[in-house]
């Protein structure tokens, strides 16, 4: 076969791969002065906020060095700033238990504070498969808890939550498509080309409602997410300078932070 004959099949293959990586519609992510990139899009009557973070700037926070829980975005923000950090982003970081401990794996600075939870139970956390979001060697990853358990990982930061919303770009098959279970929600996702997004449902159109798990997962598909993990619902919120700066009296346990590299 001539060299020319190979060109068309190769072009078709490259086009197919590009379509797999690209989101279903263009994301106009704007760089923020404080760090990271942000976009707000509406999909099927729900407005989603998307924050793209550099994995190297992400950290997890539950308690301070004295063992006192931060418990709120405002408290953590003040403490980070007191320590010389420039805070670009804060968001609640997953489901927690009644005793105010993370419901599953929690690792800070390489230290495991709560072990991987492989027990059966009720509630969103235990809808299978649940998963682990972790940062290892400066890269963000999301895996099912079962896959993480056998992977021999040593991450700097990790949290376990559930359920998985997307697995290899496909919606969790346990979700009921037409179920109405509306709550404000937040999630974390990674794309095929290694981008890291945090996604929050910001609002919905009149006559609509917050999305169910299936509707939420479908929206994340259209954002180009490959692996996506549900973090929490109802109380979900974030801090983004110039976009969302109001601290409510909401009680949190684990918190995700992004601090910019210009600061220690």
GROMACS .gro file of C-alpha atoms in nm:
model
  264
    1UNK     CA    1   0.000   0.000   0.000
    2UNK     CA    2   0.132   0.346  -0.088
    3UNK     CA    3   0.217   0.609   0.175
    4UNK     CA    4  -0.074   0.817   0.048
    5UNK     CA    5  -0.313   0.533   0.121
    6UNK     CA    6  -0.219   0.544   0.488
    7UNK     CA    7  -0.296   0.915   0.528
    8UNK     CA    8  -0.676   0.901   0.530
    9UNK     CA    9  -0.704   0.622   0.792
   10UNK     CA   10  -0.454   0.803   1.014
   11UNK     CA   11  -0.645   1.131   0.979
   12UNK     CA   12  -0.969   0.955   1.070
   13UNK     CA   13  -0.804   0.799   1.376
   14UNK     CA   14  -0.664   1.133   1.494
   15UNK     CA   15  -1.002   1.299   1.446
   16UNK     CA   16  -1.173   1.024   1.645
   17UNK     CA   17  -0.923   1.061   1.930
   18UNK     CA   18  -0.971   1.438   1.932
   19UNK     CA   19  -1.346   1.396   1.958
   20UNK     CA   20  -1.304   1.158   2.252
   21UNK     CA   21  -1.088   1.410   2.438
   22UNK     CA   22  -1.281   1.727   2.355
   23UNK     CA   23  -1.591   1.829   2.552
   24UNK     CA   24  -1.926   1.819   2.374
   25UNK     CA   25  -1.922   2.197   2.365
   26UNK     CA   26  -1.642   2.449   2.400
   27UNK     CA   27  -1.556   2.553   2.754
   28UNK     CA   28  -1.463   2.918   2.770
   29UNK     CA   29  -1.253   2.894   3.086
   30UNK     CA   30  -1.131   3.239   3.187
   31UNK     CA   31  -0.808   3.278   3.386
   32UNK     CA   32  -0.867   3.429   3.729
   33UNK     CA   33  -0.632   3.687   3.882
   34UNK     CA   34  -0.607   3.480   4.198
   35UNK     CA   35  -0.523   3.156   4.013
   36UNK     CA   36  -0.699   2.884   3.818
   37UNK     CA   37  -0.959   2.916   3.545
   38UNK     CA   38  -1.339   2.944   3.568
   39UNK     CA   39  -1.644   2.908   3.345
   40UNK     CA   40  -2.017   2.896   3.401
   41UNK     CA   41  -2.233   2.704   3.156
   42UNK     CA   42  -2.600   2.606   3.141
   43UNK     CA   43  -2.689   2.252   3.041
   44UNK     CA   44  -3.052   2.134   3.033
   45UNK     CA   45  -3.175   2.422   3.250
   46UNK     CA   46  -2.907   2.390   3.520
   47UNK     CA   47  -2.614   2.628   3.555
   48UNK     CA   48  -2.282   2.466   3.639
   49UNK     CA   49  -1.972   2.643   3.766
   50UNK     CA   50  -1.644   2.484   3.656
   51UNK     CA   51  -1.312   2.563   3.820
   52UNK     CA   52  -0.995   2.427   3.664
   53UNK     CA   53  -0.709   2.386   3.909
   54UNK     CA   54  -0.342   2.302   3.885
   55UNK     CA   55  -0.307   1.974   4.081
   56UNK     CA   56   0.025   2.096   4.225
   57UNK     CA   57  -0.163   2.377   4.404
   58UNK     CA   58  -0.434   2.158   4.561
   59UNK     CA   59  -0.434   2.059   4.928
   60UNK     CA   60  -0.680   1.903   5.175
   61UNK     CA   61  -0.761   2.032   5.522
   62UNK     CA   62  -0.957   1.886   5.811
   63UNK     CA   63  -0.786   1.982   6.139
   64UNK     CA   64  -0.507   2.220   6.232
   65UNK     CA   65  -0.181   2.119   6.402
   66UNK     CA   66  -0.352   2.140   6.743
   67UNK     CA   67  -0.622   1.894   6.636
   68UNK     CA   68  -0.898   2.155   6.605
   69UNK     CA   69  -1.131   2.115   6.308
   70UNK     CA   70  -1.150   2.410   6.069
   71UNK     CA   71  -1.522   2.337   6.019
   72UNK     CA   72  -1.585   2.628   5.779
   73UNK     CA   73  -1.441   2.786   5.466
   74UNK     CA   74  -1.395   3.117   5.646
   75UNK     CA   75  -1.190   2.967   5.930
   76UNK     CA   76  -0.960   2.783   5.691
   77UNK     CA   77  -0.918   3.089   5.470
   78UNK     CA   78  -0.808   3.301   5.764
   79UNK     CA   79  -0.563   3.037   5.886
   80UNK     CA   80  -0.407   2.988   5.543
   81UNK     CA   81  -0.366   3.363   5.499
   82UNK     CA   82  -0.212   3.393   5.845
   83UNK     CA   83   0.044   3.139   5.729
   84UNK     CA   84   0.127   3.352   5.423
   85UNK     CA   85  -0.080   3.169   5.161
   86UNK     CA   86  -0.284   3.334   4.886
   87UNK     CA   87  -0.614   3.148   4.870
   88UNK     CA   88  -0.753   3.100   4.519
   89UNK     CA   89  -1.028   2.847   4.589
   90UNK     CA   90  -1.203   2.660   4.872
   91UNK     CA   91  -1.476   2.394   4.857
   92UNK     CA   92  -1.626   2.129   5.082
   93UNK     CA   93  -1.451   1.798   5.025
   94UNK     CA   94  -1.686   1.505   5.048
   95UNK     CA   95  -1.922   1.315   5.272
   96UNK     CA   96  -1.858   1.289   5.645
   97UNK     CA   97  -1.986   1.077   5.931
   98UNK     CA   98  -2.204   1.178   6.226
   99UNK     CA   99  -1.896   1.199   6.448
  100UNK     CA  100  -1.753   1.474   6.223
  101UNK     CA  101  -1.488   1.256   6.062
  102UNK     CA  102  -1.445   1.199   5.688
  103UNK     CA  103  -1.655   0.899   5.583
  104UNK     CA  104  -1.361   0.736   5.406
  105UNK     CA  105  -0.995   0.768   5.321
  106UNK     CA  106  -0.837   1.100   5.413
  107UNK     CA  107  -0.469   1.175   5.353
  108UNK     CA  108  -0.290   1.504   5.418
  109UNK     CA  109   0.077   1.560   5.331
  110UNK     CA  110   0.122   1.187   5.284
  111UNK     CA  111  -0.018   1.101   5.627
  112UNK     CA  112  -0.328   0.879   5.646
  113UNK     CA  113  -0.570   1.030   5.898
  114UNK     CA  114  -0.865   0.804   5.807
  115UNK     CA  115  -0.816   0.464   5.636
  116UNK     CA  116  -0.991   0.348   5.320
  117UNK     CA  117  -1.353   0.255   5.394
  118UNK     CA  118  -1.445  -0.072   5.223
  119UNK     CA  119  -1.753  -0.146   5.434
  120UNK     CA  120  -2.107  -0.182   5.304
  121UNK     CA  121  -2.364   0.067   5.420
  122UNK     CA  122  -2.648   0.301   5.333
  123UNK     CA  123  -2.642   0.649   5.183
  124UNK     CA  124  -2.472   0.808   4.886
  125UNK     CA  125  -2.120   0.728   5.003
  126UNK     CA  126  -2.189   0.355   4.977
  127UNK     CA  127  -2.349   0.355   4.631
  128UNK     CA  128  -2.108   0.141   4.433
  129UNK     CA  129  -1.865   0.196   4.300
  130UNK     CA  130  -1.748   0.477   4.523
  131UNK     CA  131  -1.407   0.625   4.464
  132UNK     CA  132  -1.090   0.806   4.565
  133UNK     CA  133  -0.962   1.141   4.442
  134UNK     CA  134  -0.590   1.173   4.504
  135UNK     CA  135  -0.283   1.370   4.404
  136UNK     CA  136   0.037   1.176   4.360
  137UNK     CA  137   0.362   1.311   4.214
  138UNK     CA  138   0.184   1.632   4.118
  139UNK     CA  139  -0.088   1.462   3.912
  140UNK     CA  140  -0.459   1.433   3.991
  141UNK     CA  141  -0.625   1.092   3.965
  142UNK     CA  142  -0.970   0.945   4.035
  143UNK     CA  143  -1.019   0.570   4.077
  144UNK     CA  144  -1.280   0.339   4.219
  145UNK     CA  145  -1.205   0.249   4.580
  146UNK     CA  146  -1.148  -0.114   4.476
  147UNK     CA  147  -0.892  -0.014   4.213
  148UNK     CA  148  -0.719   0.225   4.452
  149UNK     CA  149  -0.696  -0.047   4.719
  150UNK     CA  150  -0.484  -0.272   4.499
  151UNK     CA  151  -0.282   0.004   4.335
  152UNK     CA  152  -0.008   0.051   4.591
  153UNK     CA  153  -0.043   0.429   4.591
  154UNK     CA  154   0.142   0.680   4.810
  155UNK     CA  155  -0.038   1.010   4.746
  156UNK     CA  156   0.031   1.343   4.908
  157UNK     CA  157  -0.342   1.418   4.931
  158UNK     CA  158  -0.642   1.186   4.904
  159UNK     CA  159  -1.011   1.172   4.987
  160UNK     CA  160  -1.273   0.902   4.944
  161UNK     CA  161  -1.633   0.978   4.858
  162UNK     CA  162  -1.915   0.835   4.656
  163UNK     CA  163  -2.065   0.745   4.431
  164UNK     CA  164  -1.850   0.756   4.118
  165UNK     CA  165  -2.047   0.961   3.865
  166UNK     CA  166  -1.844   0.870   3.556
  167UNK     CA  167  -1.618   0.573   3.492
  168UNK     CA  168  -1.405   0.603   3.178
  169UNK     CA  169  -1.651   0.858   3.045
  170UNK     CA  170  -1.958   0.640   3.107
  171UNK     CA  171  -2.239   0.715   3.352
  172UNK     CA  172  -2.253   0.494   3.661
  173UNK     CA  173  -2.500   0.218   3.556
  174UNK     CA  174  -2.664   0.219   3.900
  175UNK     CA  175  -2.821   0.559   3.837
  176UNK     CA  176  -3.188   0.574   3.736
  177UNK     CA  177  -3.224   0.801   3.434
  178UNK     CA  178  -3.563   0.957   3.507
  179UNK     CA  179  -3.536   0.965   3.887
  180UNK     CA  180  -3.604   1.301   4.050
  181UNK     CA  181  -3.367   1.350   4.342
  182UNK     CA  182  -3.276   1.715   4.321
  183UNK     CA  183  -3.010   1.864   4.546
  184UNK     CA  184  -2.738   2.121   4.505
  185UNK     CA  185  -2.424   1.916   4.432
  186UNK     CA  186  -2.048   1.934   4.385
  187UNK     CA  187  -1.800   1.696   4.227
  188UNK     CA  188  -1.443   1.656   4.111
  189UNK     CA  189  -1.344   1.523   3.769
  190UNK     CA  190  -1.043   1.457   3.551
  191UNK     CA  191  -1.032   1.464   3.172
  192UNK     CA  192  -0.861   1.235   2.924
  193UNK     CA  193  -0.582   1.489   2.875
  194UNK     CA  194  -0.517   1.534   3.248
  195UNK     CA  195  -0.715   1.845   3.337
  196UNK     CA  196  -0.865   1.875   3.685
  197UNK     CA  197  -1.209   2.031   3.733
  198UNK     CA  198  -1.416   2.105   4.040
  199UNK     CA  199  -1.784   2.145   3.948
  200UNK     CA  200  -2.064   2.304   4.149
  201UNK     CA  201  -2.431   2.335   4.054
  202UNK     CA  202  -2.485   2.709   4.083
  203UNK     CA  203  -2.852   2.763   3.989
  204UNK     CA  204  -3.138   2.635   3.775
  205UNK     CA  205  -3.398   2.791   3.547
  206UNK     CA  206  -3.754   2.863   3.664
  207UNK     CA  207  -3.966   2.550   3.641
  208UNK     CA  208  -3.662   2.322   3.659
  209UNK     CA  209  -3.477   2.174   3.960
  210UNK     CA  210  -3.134   2.071   4.085
  211UNK     CA  211  -3.007   1.765   3.896
  212UNK     CA  212  -3.034   1.401   3.999
  213UNK     CA  213  -2.720   1.186   3.993
  214UNK     CA  214  -2.792   1.078   3.635
  215UNK     CA  215  -2.854   1.432   3.510
  216UNK     CA  216  -2.543   1.554   3.691
  217UNK     CA  217  -2.329   1.276   3.542
  218UNK     CA  218  -2.467   1.350   3.195
  219UNK     CA  219  -2.366   1.714   3.230
  220UNK     CA  220  -2.014   1.613   3.335
  221UNK     CA  221  -1.991   1.396   3.024
  222UNK     CA  222  -2.064   1.703   2.813
  223UNK     CA  223  -1.791   1.894   2.996
  224UNK     CA  224  -1.540   1.636   2.877
  225UNK     CA  225  -1.494   1.455   3.209
  226UNK     CA  226  -1.365   1.098   3.198
  227UNK     CA  227  -1.355   1.009   3.569
  228UNK     CA  228  -1.588   1.195   3.803
  229UNK     CA  229  -1.651   1.158   4.176
  230UNK     CA  230  -1.947   1.297   4.370
  231UNK     CA  231  -1.843   1.496   4.674
  232UNK     CA  232  -2.162   1.603   4.852
  233UNK     CA  233  -2.502   1.766   4.815
  234UNK     CA  234  -2.741   2.022   4.966
  235UNK     CA  235  -2.471   2.201   5.171
  236UNK     CA  236  -2.221   2.220   4.884
  237UNK     CA  237  -2.054   2.557   4.825
  238UNK     CA  238  -1.726   2.719   4.732
  239UNK     CA  239  -1.516   3.031   4.768
  240UNK     CA  240  -1.389   3.195   4.449
  241UNK     CA  241  -1.262   3.554   4.481
  242UNK     CA  242  -1.475   3.784   4.270
  243UNK     CA  243  -1.730   3.512   4.197
  244UNK     CA  244  -1.846   3.360   4.524
  245UNK     CA  245  -1.719   3.532   4.836
  246UNK     CA  246  -2.000   3.485   5.086
  247UNK     CA  247  -1.924   3.251   5.372
  248UNK     CA  248  -2.236   3.090   5.510
  249UNK     CA  249  -2.263   2.932   5.853
  250UNK     CA  250  -2.250   2.588   5.693
  251UNK     CA  251  -2.062   2.324   5.887
  252UNK     CA  252  -1.803   2.124   5.694
  253UNK     CA  253  -1.549   1.859   5.786
  254UNK     CA  254  -1.295   1.817   5.503
  255UNK     CA  255  -1.214   2.112   5.277
  256UNK     CA  256  -1.031   2.136   4.944
  257UNK     CA  257  -0.802   2.438   4.898
  258UNK     CA  258  -0.610   2.583   4.606
  259UNK     CA  259  -0.332   2.824   4.693
  260UNK     CA  260  -0.132   3.009   4.428
  261UNK     CA  261   0.239   2.943   4.373
  262UNK     CA  262   0.343   3.304   4.437
  263UNK     CA  263   0.307   3.237   4.809
  264UNK     CA  264   0.486   2.993   5.042
   0.00000   0.00000   0.00000
